[in-house]
Short mmCIF file of C-alpha atoms (C1' of nucleotides) in Angstrom, two decimals:
data_model
loop_
_atom_site.label_atom_id
_atom_site.label_comp_id
_atom_site.label_asym_id
_atom_site.label_seq_id
_atom_site.Cartn_x
_atom_site.Cartn_y
_atom_site.Cartn_z
CA MET Q 1 25.55 149.59 206.13
CA TYR Q 2 26.08 150.92 202.04
CA ASP Q 3 28.93 151.94 203.20
CA LYS Q 4 30.51 148.55 203.23
CA LEU Q 5 29.72 147.86 200.01
CA ILE Q 6 30.28 151.31 198.66
CA ASP Q 7 33.74 150.93 200.37
CA HIS Q 8 34.11 147.45 198.21
CA ILE Q 9 33.31 148.32 195.05
CA HIS Q 10 35.71 151.73 195.79
CA GLN Q 11 39.33 149.42 196.78
CA ASN Q 12 38.54 146.85 194.14
CA THR Q 13 37.85 149.58 191.32
CA PRO Q 14 39.36 151.69 190.14
CA GLY Q 15 37.45 154.79 189.23
CA PRO Q 16 34.41 156.97 190.12
CA GLY Q 17 32.67 154.97 192.88
CA ILE Q 18 28.85 154.50 193.04
CA ASP Q 19 26.78 157.11 195.02
CA LYS Q 20 24.95 155.36 197.72
CA GLN Q 21 22.08 157.00 197.21
CA ILE Q 22 22.28 154.18 194.18
CA ILE Q 23 22.93 151.64 196.28
CA ALA Q 24 19.98 152.59 198.71
CA GLU Q 25 18.15 152.38 195.79
CA TYR Q 26 19.07 149.03 194.31
CA PHE Q 27 19.99 147.07 197.45
CA THR Q 28 17.76 146.31 200.21
CA PRO Q 29 19.24 144.99 203.20
CA LYS Q 30 17.77 141.73 204.89
CA CYS Q 31 18.37 140.09 208.15
CA TYR Q 32 19.07 135.80 208.21
CA GLY Q 33 18.95 133.45 211.54
CA LYS Q 34 22.01 130.33 212.21
CA LYS Q 35 21.28 127.21 209.56
CA GLU Q 36 18.38 129.48 207.39
CA HIS Q 37 19.03 128.43 203.56
CA PHE Q 38 19.44 131.12 201.49
CA LEU Q 39 19.87 129.05 198.68
CA LYS Q 40 18.15 125.36 198.09
CA GLN Q 41 19.66 122.81 194.90
CA GLY Q 42 16.81 123.37 192.53
CA TYR Q 43 15.66 126.32 192.88
CA ILE Q 44 16.20 129.66 191.57
CA CYS Q 45 18.56 132.40 192.70
CA ARG Q 46 16.16 135.79 192.68
CA LEU Q 47 18.36 137.40 194.82
CA ALA Q 48 22.43 137.93 195.32
CA GLY Q 49 24.11 139.49 198.62
CA PHE Q 50 26.23 141.38 199.98
CA VAL Q 51 27.80 139.69 204.05
CA ILE Q 52 27.44 143.13 205.84
CA GLU Q 53 27.75 140.85 209.09
CA GLY Q 54 28.34 137.16 209.44
CA CYS Q 55 29.21 133.57 207.55
CA SER Q 56 27.67 130.89 205.51
CA ARG Q 57 28.87 127.82 203.85
CA ASN Q 58 27.75 126.76 200.00
CA TYR Q 59 27.53 123.06 199.23
CA MET Q 60 26.46 120.65 196.75
CA LEU Q 61 25.32 117.08 197.58
CA SER Q 62 27.26 114.01 196.82
CA THR Q 63 25.32 111.50 194.73
CA GLU Q 64 25.05 110.14 198.11
CA GLY Q 65 23.23 112.62 199.51
CA LYS Q 66 26.38 113.43 201.64
CA GLU Q 67 26.64 117.33 201.75
CA VAL Q 68 30.08 118.64 200.29
CA ASN Q 69 31.54 121.88 201.31
CA ILE Q 70 32.91 124.41 198.19
CA GLY Q 71 32.80 127.68 200.39
CA PHE Q 72 32.32 130.14 202.72
CA ASN Q 73 31.31 133.35 202.23
CA PHE Q 74 32.47 136.29 205.25
CA GLU Q 75 32.06 139.90 205.61
CA ASN Q 76 32.68 141.32 202.74
CA TRP Q 77 31.88 138.94 200.19
CA TRP Q 78 29.04 138.43 197.98
CA ILE Q 79 26.91 135.10 197.98
CA GLY Q 80 24.48 133.49 195.65
CA ASP Q 81 24.96 131.22 192.83
CA VAL Q 82 26.37 133.27 189.85
CA CYS Q 83 25.18 130.95 186.91
CA SER Q 84 21.28 130.55 188.55
CA PHE Q 85 21.68 133.88 189.15
CA VAL Q 86 22.32 134.76 185.51
CA ASN Q 87 20.30 132.20 184.09
CA GLN Q 88 18.14 132.25 186.30
CA THR Q 89 18.05 128.51 185.54
CA PRO Q 90 17.82 126.40 188.79
CA SER Q 91 21.13 126.06 191.14
CA LEU Q 92 23.26 123.06 191.95
CA VAL Q 93 24.27 125.06 195.07
CA ASN Q 94 23.25 124.98 198.42
CA THR Q 95 23.52 128.26 201.05
CA GLN Q 96 23.07 128.29 204.42
CA PHE Q 97 24.22 130.79 207.48
CA LEU Q 98 26.48 129.55 209.90
CA GLU Q 99 26.05 132.84 212.08
CA ASN Q 100 22.69 135.37 211.84
CA THR Q 101 23.88 137.33 209.41
CA THR Q 102 22.99 140.67 207.48
CA LEU Q 103 22.86 140.96 204.34
CA LEU Q 104 22.48 143.97 201.47
CA THR Q 105 20.52 142.18 198.60
CA ILE Q 106 19.72 143.06 194.81
CA THR Q 107 16.80 141.76 192.97
CA ALA Q 108 18.27 140.14 189.21
CA LYS Q 109 16.37 142.83 187.74
CA ASN Q 110 18.00 144.70 189.53
CA HIS Q 111 21.56 144.07 189.57
CA LEU Q 112 20.95 143.53 185.63
CA ASP Q 113 19.73 147.37 184.96
CA LEU Q 114 23.01 148.47 187.04
CA LEU Q 115 24.97 146.53 184.36
CA ASN Q 116 23.39 148.02 181.44
CA LYS Q 117 23.63 151.71 183.38
CA SER Q 118 26.67 151.75 184.60
CA GLN Q 119 30.12 150.26 182.50
CA TYR Q 120 31.92 150.48 186.45
CA PHE Q 121 29.44 148.20 187.88
CA ARG Q 122 30.18 146.27 185.28
CA GLU Q 123 34.00 145.70 185.91
CA TYR Q 124 33.58 145.51 189.77
CA THR Q 125 31.27 142.77 188.82
CA ASN Q 126 33.65 141.79 186.12
CA LYS Q 127 36.48 141.69 188.30
CA LEU Q 128 34.88 139.59 191.47
CA ARG Q 129 33.71 136.96 188.93
CA SER Q 130 36.42 136.18 188.03
CA LYS Q 131 38.40 135.92 191.64
CA ALA Q 132 35.40 134.14 192.51
CA THR Q 133 35.99 131.75 189.67
CA LEU Q 134 39.87 131.56 190.12
CA ALA Q 135 39.55 130.82 193.49
CA SER Q 136 37.25 127.22 192.95
CA VAL Q 137 39.91 126.39 190.25
CA GLN Q 138 42.49 127.05 192.68
CA ASN Q 139 40.56 125.16 195.26
CA LEU Q 140 40.21 122.35 192.53
CA SER Q 141 44.01 121.83 192.22
CA GLY Q 142 44.36 122.15 195.80
CA LEU Q 143 42.54 118.80 196.33
CA SER Q 144 46.15 117.07 195.15
CA GLU Q 145 47.99 117.97 198.30
CA SER Q 146 48.39 116.31 201.16
CA ALA Q 147 44.86 116.99 204.48
CA LYS Q 148 47.18 118.59 206.59
CA THR Q 149 48.02 120.94 203.29
CA ARG Q 150 44.82 122.17 202.06
CA TYR Q 151 44.30 122.48 206.17
CA ARG Q 152 47.66 125.06 206.83
CA VAL Q 153 46.36 127.06 203.22
CA LEU Q 154 42.96 127.49 204.86
CA LEU Q 155 44.45 128.89 207.60
CA GLU Q 156 46.76 130.95 206.41
CA LYS Q 157 43.38 132.70 204.38
CA TYR Q 158 40.55 132.51 206.90
CA PRO Q 159 42.98 133.01 210.30
CA LYS Q 160 39.83 133.30 212.40
CA ILE Q 161 38.06 130.35 211.11
CA GLN Q 162 38.15 127.56 213.47
CA GLN Q 163 36.42 130.46 216.10
CA ARG Q 164 32.81 130.87 213.78
CA VAL Q 165 33.13 127.86 211.63
CA SER Q 166 32.29 124.00 213.24
CA GLN Q 167 35.15 121.53 212.52
CA LYS Q 168 32.28 119.74 210.77
CA HIS Q 169 32.11 122.23 207.84
CA ILE Q 170 35.77 122.59 208.14
CA ALA Q 171 36.12 119.01 207.17
CA SER Q 172 33.91 118.86 204.41
CA PHE Q 173 35.20 121.71 202.83
CA LEU Q 174 38.82 119.27 203.39
CA GLN Q 175 36.52 116.62 202.04
CA ILE Q 176 38.07 114.43 204.88
CA THR Q 177 35.75 112.82 207.59
CA PRO Q 178 35.94 114.92 211.45
CA GLU Q 179 37.76 112.97 212.96
CA ALA Q 180 40.62 112.75 210.28
CA LEU Q 181 40.66 116.48 211.03
CA CYS Q 182 40.92 115.81 214.78
CA ARG Q 183 44.07 114.58 214.02
CA LEU Q 184 45.81 116.22 211.71
CA ARG Q 185 45.01 119.52 214.38
CA LYS Q 186 45.90 117.24 217.55
CA SER Q 187 49.79 116.71 214.80
CA GLU Q 188 49.69 120.32 213.60
CA ILE Q 189 50.13 121.33 216.99
CA SER Q 190 53.10 119.46 217.97
CA MET E 1 35.29 129.58 160.77
CA TYR E 2 33.58 132.39 161.76
CA ASP E 3 30.20 130.82 161.43
CA LYS E 4 31.36 128.18 164.38
CA LEU E 5 31.49 131.23 166.66
CA ILE E 6 29.03 133.11 165.46
CA ASP E 7 26.15 129.88 165.64
CA HIS E 8 28.00 129.59 169.15
CA ILE E 9 26.38 133.13 170.83
CA HIS E 10 23.15 132.37 169.20
CA GLN E 11 22.26 128.78 170.63
CA ASN E 12 23.20 130.13 174.28
CA THR E 13 22.34 133.57 174.16
CA PRO E 14 18.37 134.30 172.38
CA GLY E 15 18.81 137.40 171.32
CA PRO E 16 19.76 139.47 168.07
CA GLY E 17 22.94 137.41 166.93
CA ILE E 18 26.25 138.67 165.85
CA ASP E 19 26.93 140.04 162.12
CA LYS E 20 29.91 138.00 160.84
CA GLN E 21 31.18 141.79 159.72
CA ILE E 22 31.38 142.14 163.30
CA ILE E 23 33.13 139.32 165.00
CA ALA E 24 35.85 138.88 161.84
CA GLU E 25 36.18 143.52 162.72
CA TYR E 26 37.48 142.20 166.61
CA PHE E 27 38.41 138.52 166.04
CA THR E 28 42.05 137.24 164.61
CA PRO E 29 42.49 133.80 163.65
CA LYS E 30 45.35 131.63 165.07
CA CYS E 31 47.10 128.22 164.52
CA TYR E 32 49.20 126.11 167.46
CA GLY E 33 50.92 123.22 167.13
CA LYS E 34 50.77 120.36 169.58
CA LYS E 35 52.37 120.50 172.98
CA GLU E 36 52.93 124.87 172.26
CA HIS E 37 51.41 126.85 175.11
CA PHE E 38 48.92 128.74 175.09
CA LEU E 39 49.09 130.58 178.70
CA LYS E 40 52.00 129.85 180.67
CA GLN E 41 51.58 130.73 184.71
CA GLY E 42 53.60 134.07 185.57
CA TYR E 43 52.24 136.23 182.26
CA ILE E 44 49.36 138.03 181.82
CA CYS E 45 46.37 136.71 179.62
CA ARG E 46 46.04 139.21 176.41
CA LEU E 47 44.10 136.54 173.94
CA ALA E 48 41.08 134.72 174.74
CA GLY E 49 40.28 132.11 172.46
CA PHE E 50 37.45 130.29 171.02
CA VAL E 51 38.33 126.86 169.96
CA ILE E 52 37.40 126.18 166.12
CA GLU E 53 39.13 122.84 165.62
CA GLY E 54 42.02 120.99 167.90
CA CYS E 55 41.87 120.91 171.93
CA SER E 56 44.12 122.46 174.99
CA ARG E 57 44.70 121.66 179.02
CA ASN E 58 44.45 123.46 181.86
CA TYR E 59 47.01 122.54 184.07
CA MET E 60 48.31 124.31 187.21
CA LEU E 61 51.22 123.53 189.81
CA SER E 62 51.33 122.06 192.42
CA THR E 63 53.15 123.31 195.63
CA GLU E 64 56.35 120.20 195.06
CA GLY E 65 55.89 121.76 191.48
CA LYS E 66 53.83 118.42 189.89
CA GLU E 67 51.14 119.52 186.96
CA VAL E 68 47.53 118.89 188.13
CA ASN E 69 44.75 119.04 185.26
CA ILE E 70 42.19 121.33 186.29
CA GLY E 71 40.23 120.77 182.98
CA PHE E 72 39.87 120.22 178.67
CA ASN E 73 38.87 122.58 176.01
CA PHE E 74 37.26 121.26 172.78
CA GLU E 75 35.59 122.76 169.99
CA ASN E 76 33.34 125.10 170.63
CA TRP E 77 34.63 126.38 174.37
CA TRP E 78 36.75 129.26 174.90
CA ILE E 79 40.33 128.93 176.51
CA GLY E 80 42.58 132.14 178.68
CA ASP E 81 41.84 132.57 182.46
CA VAL E 82 39.35 134.51 182.84
CA CYS E 83 40.90 135.78 185.76
CA SER E 84 43.98 136.98 184.32
CA PHE E 85 42.56 138.03 181.32
CA VAL E 86 39.77 140.86 182.82
CA ASN E 87 42.52 142.21 185.39
CA GLN E 88 45.76 142.21 183.51
CA THR E 89 47.42 140.69 186.23
CA PRO E 90 50.05 137.65 185.94
CA SER E 91 47.82 134.57 185.28
CA LEU E 92 48.15 131.01 187.84
CA VAL E 93 47.58 128.79 184.81
CA ASN E 94 48.67 127.22 182.47
CA THR E 95 47.20 126.29 178.88
CA GLN E 96 49.25 123.96 176.63
CA PHE E 97 47.83 122.32 173.69
CA LEU E 98 47.20 118.87 172.49
CA GLU E 99 46.58 118.48 169.24
CA ASN E 100 47.60 121.68 165.92
CA THR E 101 44.84 123.71 167.20
CA THR E 102 42.47 126.72 165.14
CA LEU E 103 41.34 129.69 167.57
CA LEU E 104 39.48 132.77 167.21
CA THR E 105 41.56 134.61 168.71
CA ILE E 106 40.31 138.74 170.30
CA THR E 107 42.15 140.72 172.96
CA ALA E 108 41.37 142.40 175.64
CA LYS E 109 41.55 145.77 175.08
CA ASN E 110 38.73 144.41 171.86
CA HIS E 111 36.71 142.38 174.22
CA LEU E 112 36.18 145.21 176.52
CA ASP E 113 35.17 146.89 174.00
CA LEU E 114 32.10 144.99 172.20
CA LEU E 115 31.45 143.93 175.75
CA ASN E 116 30.51 148.37 176.21
CA LYS E 117 29.09 148.03 172.12
CA SER E 118 26.70 145.43 172.50
CA GLN E 119 24.44 144.32 175.29
CA TYR E 120 24.34 140.64 173.78
CA PHE E 121 27.61 140.27 173.45
CA ARG E 122 27.48 140.75 177.85
CA GLU E 123 24.64 138.71 178.07
CA TYR E 124 26.15 135.91 175.71
CA THR E 125 29.58 136.65 178.09
CA ASN E 126 28.23 136.42 181.78
CA LYS E 127 26.46 133.87 180.75
CA LEU E 128 28.89 131.53 179.39
CA ARG E 129 31.73 132.55 182.28
CA SER E 130 28.47 131.75 184.70
CA LYS E 131 28.73 128.16 183.00
CA ALA E 132 33.02 127.88 183.14
CA THR E 133 32.74 128.58 186.82
CA LEU E 134 30.19 126.63 187.69
CA ALA E 135 31.83 123.84 185.47
CA SER E 136 34.91 124.10 188.12
CA VAL E 137 32.66 123.97 191.44
CA GLN E 138 31.22 121.03 189.89
CA ASN E 139 35.10 119.04 189.63
CA LEU E 140 34.69 120.56 193.00
CA SER E 141 32.76 118.86 194.77
CA GLY E 142 33.02 116.25 192.25
CA LEU E 143 36.20 115.36 194.25
CA SER E 144 34.22 113.53 196.93
CA GLU E 145 33.05 110.76 194.37
CA SER E 146 35.15 107.56 193.97
CA ALA E 147 38.00 107.66 191.54
CA LYS E 148 35.60 104.82 189.52
CA THR E 149 32.73 107.56 189.38
CA ARG E 150 34.36 110.58 188.31
CA TYR E 151 36.32 109.05 185.44
CA ARG E 152 32.56 107.51 184.31
CA VAL E 153 31.09 111.18 185.04
CA LEU E 154 34.33 112.54 183.12
CA LEU E 155 33.75 109.87 179.96
CA GLU E 156 29.74 110.92 179.99
CA LYS E 157 31.05 114.38 179.21
CA TYR E 158 33.31 114.61 176.51
CA PRO E 159 32.57 110.44 175.68
CA LYS E 160 35.14 110.53 172.92
CA ILE E 161 37.87 112.24 174.94
CA GLN E 162 40.52 108.82 175.13
CA GLN E 163 40.37 109.36 171.47
CA ARG E 164 41.47 112.85 171.95
CA VAL E 165 43.57 112.24 174.98
CA SER E 166 46.32 110.45 177.28
CA GLN E 167 46.12 108.28 180.17
CA LYS E 168 48.01 110.76 181.78
CA HIS E 169 46.73 113.22 181.28
CA ILE E 170 43.06 111.79 181.95
CA ALA E 171 44.37 110.70 185.20
CA SER E 172 45.97 113.65 186.71
CA PHE E 173 42.24 115.80 185.87
CA LEU E 174 40.85 113.23 188.47
CA GLN E 175 43.63 112.89 190.47
CA ILE E 176 45.06 109.83 190.80
CA THR E 177 48.32 108.54 189.24
CA PRO E 178 48.61 106.53 185.40
CA GLU E 179 48.72 103.64 187.16
CA ALA E 180 45.39 104.27 189.33
CA LEU E 181 43.55 104.94 186.22
CA CYS E 182 45.09 102.14 183.88
CA ARG E 183 43.64 99.60 186.79
CA LEU E 184 40.71 100.96 186.94
CA ARG E 185 39.80 101.20 183.90
CA LYS E 186 40.33 97.20 184.11
CA SER E 187 38.33 96.00 186.00
CA GLU E 188 35.79 98.93 184.48
CA ILE E 189 35.55 96.76 181.98
CA SER E 190 34.26 93.29 182.83
"C1'" DT S 1 15.76 121.04 234.46
"C1'" DA S 2 15.11 116.86 232.00
"C1'" DA S 3 16.40 113.82 227.98
"C1'" DA S 4 17.44 114.24 223.05
"C1'" DA S 5 20.58 115.92 219.29
"C1'" DC S 6 24.42 117.11 218.66
"C1'" DC S 7 29.57 117.21 218.26
"C1'" DG S 8 34.74 116.46 218.94
"C1'" DT S 9 38.44 112.83 220.79
"C1'" DT S 10 40.29 109.01 220.86
"C1'" DG S 11 41.55 103.91 219.60
"C1'" DA S 12 41.12 99.80 216.15
"C1'" DC S 13 40.88 98.16 212.30
"C1'" DC S 14 40.54 98.29 206.87
"C1'" DT S 15 41.49 100.15 201.77
"C1'" DA S 16 41.25 102.94 197.98
"C1'" DG S 17 45.06 104.69 195.75
"C1'" DA S 18 50.13 105.65 195.93
"C1'" DT S 19 54.83 104.31 195.35
"C1'" DC S 20 58.20 101.72 192.37
"C1'" DA S 21 60.06 98.55 189.41
"C1'" DA S 22 60.30 96.86 185.21
"C1'" DG S 23 59.12 94.86 180.29
"C1'" DA S 24 55.90 95.80 176.09
"C1'" DC S 25 55.66 98.78 172.96
"C1'" DT S 26 54.62 104.07 170.44
"C1'" DT S 27 56.53 108.00 168.96
"C1'" DT S 28 59.75 111.60 168.39
"C1'" DT S 29 64.44 112.79 167.29
"C1'" DA S 30 67.98 112.43 165.02
"C1'" DT W 1 65.56 104.21 160.08
"C1'" DA W 2 67.57 103.84 164.54
"C1'" DA W 3 67.68 105.11 169.06
"C1'" DA W 4 65.80 107.98 172.81
"C1'" DA W 5 62.15 109.41 175.07
"C1'" DG W 6 57.36 108.75 176.10
"C1'" DT W 7 53.52 105.63 177.36
"C1'" DC W 8 50.36 101.51 179.19
"C1'" DT W 9 50.70 98.07 182.16
"C1'" DT W 10 51.18 95.07 185.53
"C1'" DG W 11 53.02 93.25 190.08
"C1'" DA W 12 54.79 94.40 195.33
"C1'" DT W 13 54.26 96.81 198.73
"C1'" DC W 14 53.15 100.57 201.69
"C1'" DT W 15 49.65 104.23 203.67
"C1'" DA W 16 47.04 109.02 204.42
"C1'" DG W 17 42.62 108.85 205.44
"C1'" DG W 18 38.56 106.72 206.04
"C1'" DT W 19 34.87 103.38 208.62
"C1'" DC W 20 33.06 102.12 213.14
"C1'" DA W 21 32.31 102.43 218.19
"C1'" DA W 22 32.51 104.41 222.07
"C1'" DC W 23 32.35 107.97 225.86
"C1'" DG W 24 32.47 112.73 227.72
"C1'" DG W 25 31.06 117.48 227.41
"C1'" DT W 26 27.43 120.72 225.14
"C1'" DT W 27 23.91 123.13 223.33
"C1'" DT W 28 19.37 122.12 221.80
"C1'" DT W 29 14.55 121.07 222.26
"C1'" DA W 30 10.59 119.43 225.13
#
DNA sequence: TAAAACCGTTGACCTAGATCAAGACTTTTA
DNA sequence: TAAAAGTCTTGATCTAGGTCAACGGTTTTA
């Protein structure tokens, strides 16, 4: 299990890598059930997690209380609201598991310790976070495309998403209604 | 001039602050003209800048080559594409000045040195970046609101934006046409 | 295992915002 | 300072996607 994280770090950051022993010391495995929340708006994000198996969605609430999906987290990616985690302030983001999920979790304190201790881990963290930021900016500008284009881009990025995520949640991420997604898919096939 | 940055760091991060001497050593003032680009898609972001005076817009290109504004940078904020700056990879983002602008700039190498040297500066950087990420995620979910609501939110965030940024660019940020913004403003007043 | 809740699909109709065109006003450039 | 280019506004028309309603299939819960 630890190897998955170690590999991910090493694949993303050239350098010495990180000892399994250190990972085992700083990270704790945790299991969550489908539909369970990892983080709720208003609470402080006290843990960050690396997805070993399973998936989740991140969503925010609109002014009328409607849930708007802003992203999905599959294997080999991090979950947790960076802003809340770093500043230890209440989160605006919700994270809910869409499958039974296994994480390697780390506390804010441990994460800070590891950052201060290892320049290599700092580099990895900076890279990862900057990529996550780029992704959300790309999604932002991507919303200027038609729903059909956004759907195609999503399928390119996550070819198997249809097998794992309901249309309802995909539609919410595309910022269209489930009805619109349904029609869009029909027209796409033909 | 350096004081503006020093104040900003100190206001955002409790702690010892940073010596003026260090700032002067690591940062270089630069002036740019209106319409000039700070960063263009495809190029590597070699400098980050702190806005002393002036403003700029960040935009990306849609699949049809249309410019889509993803944000504005006013005084006391950073400019530069974090992903390109951290990874020294080609940027997907463009940054263009909307006024004559003065920046305090820092090279990627100097920034890395300062991060490795000062835990305090690391903390500041982490906080700032996490806030920037939150902002783009908020904009992303915000696009599920009506154009009128988005416009109102923008005016709340930047009360003076109408005096400094053309409606064309505000419309692009709201992801509507200038015509739609014009009508929206008319209806808003009455 | 029956009832209730949820999900995807389809149809009919509606609306926010797009597109295209044109005129007045302002800014830039030669 | 005159011409050219860009900006804002308004009108007429169009369309992608929303809303509401209904039905069959599946999953959850009692």
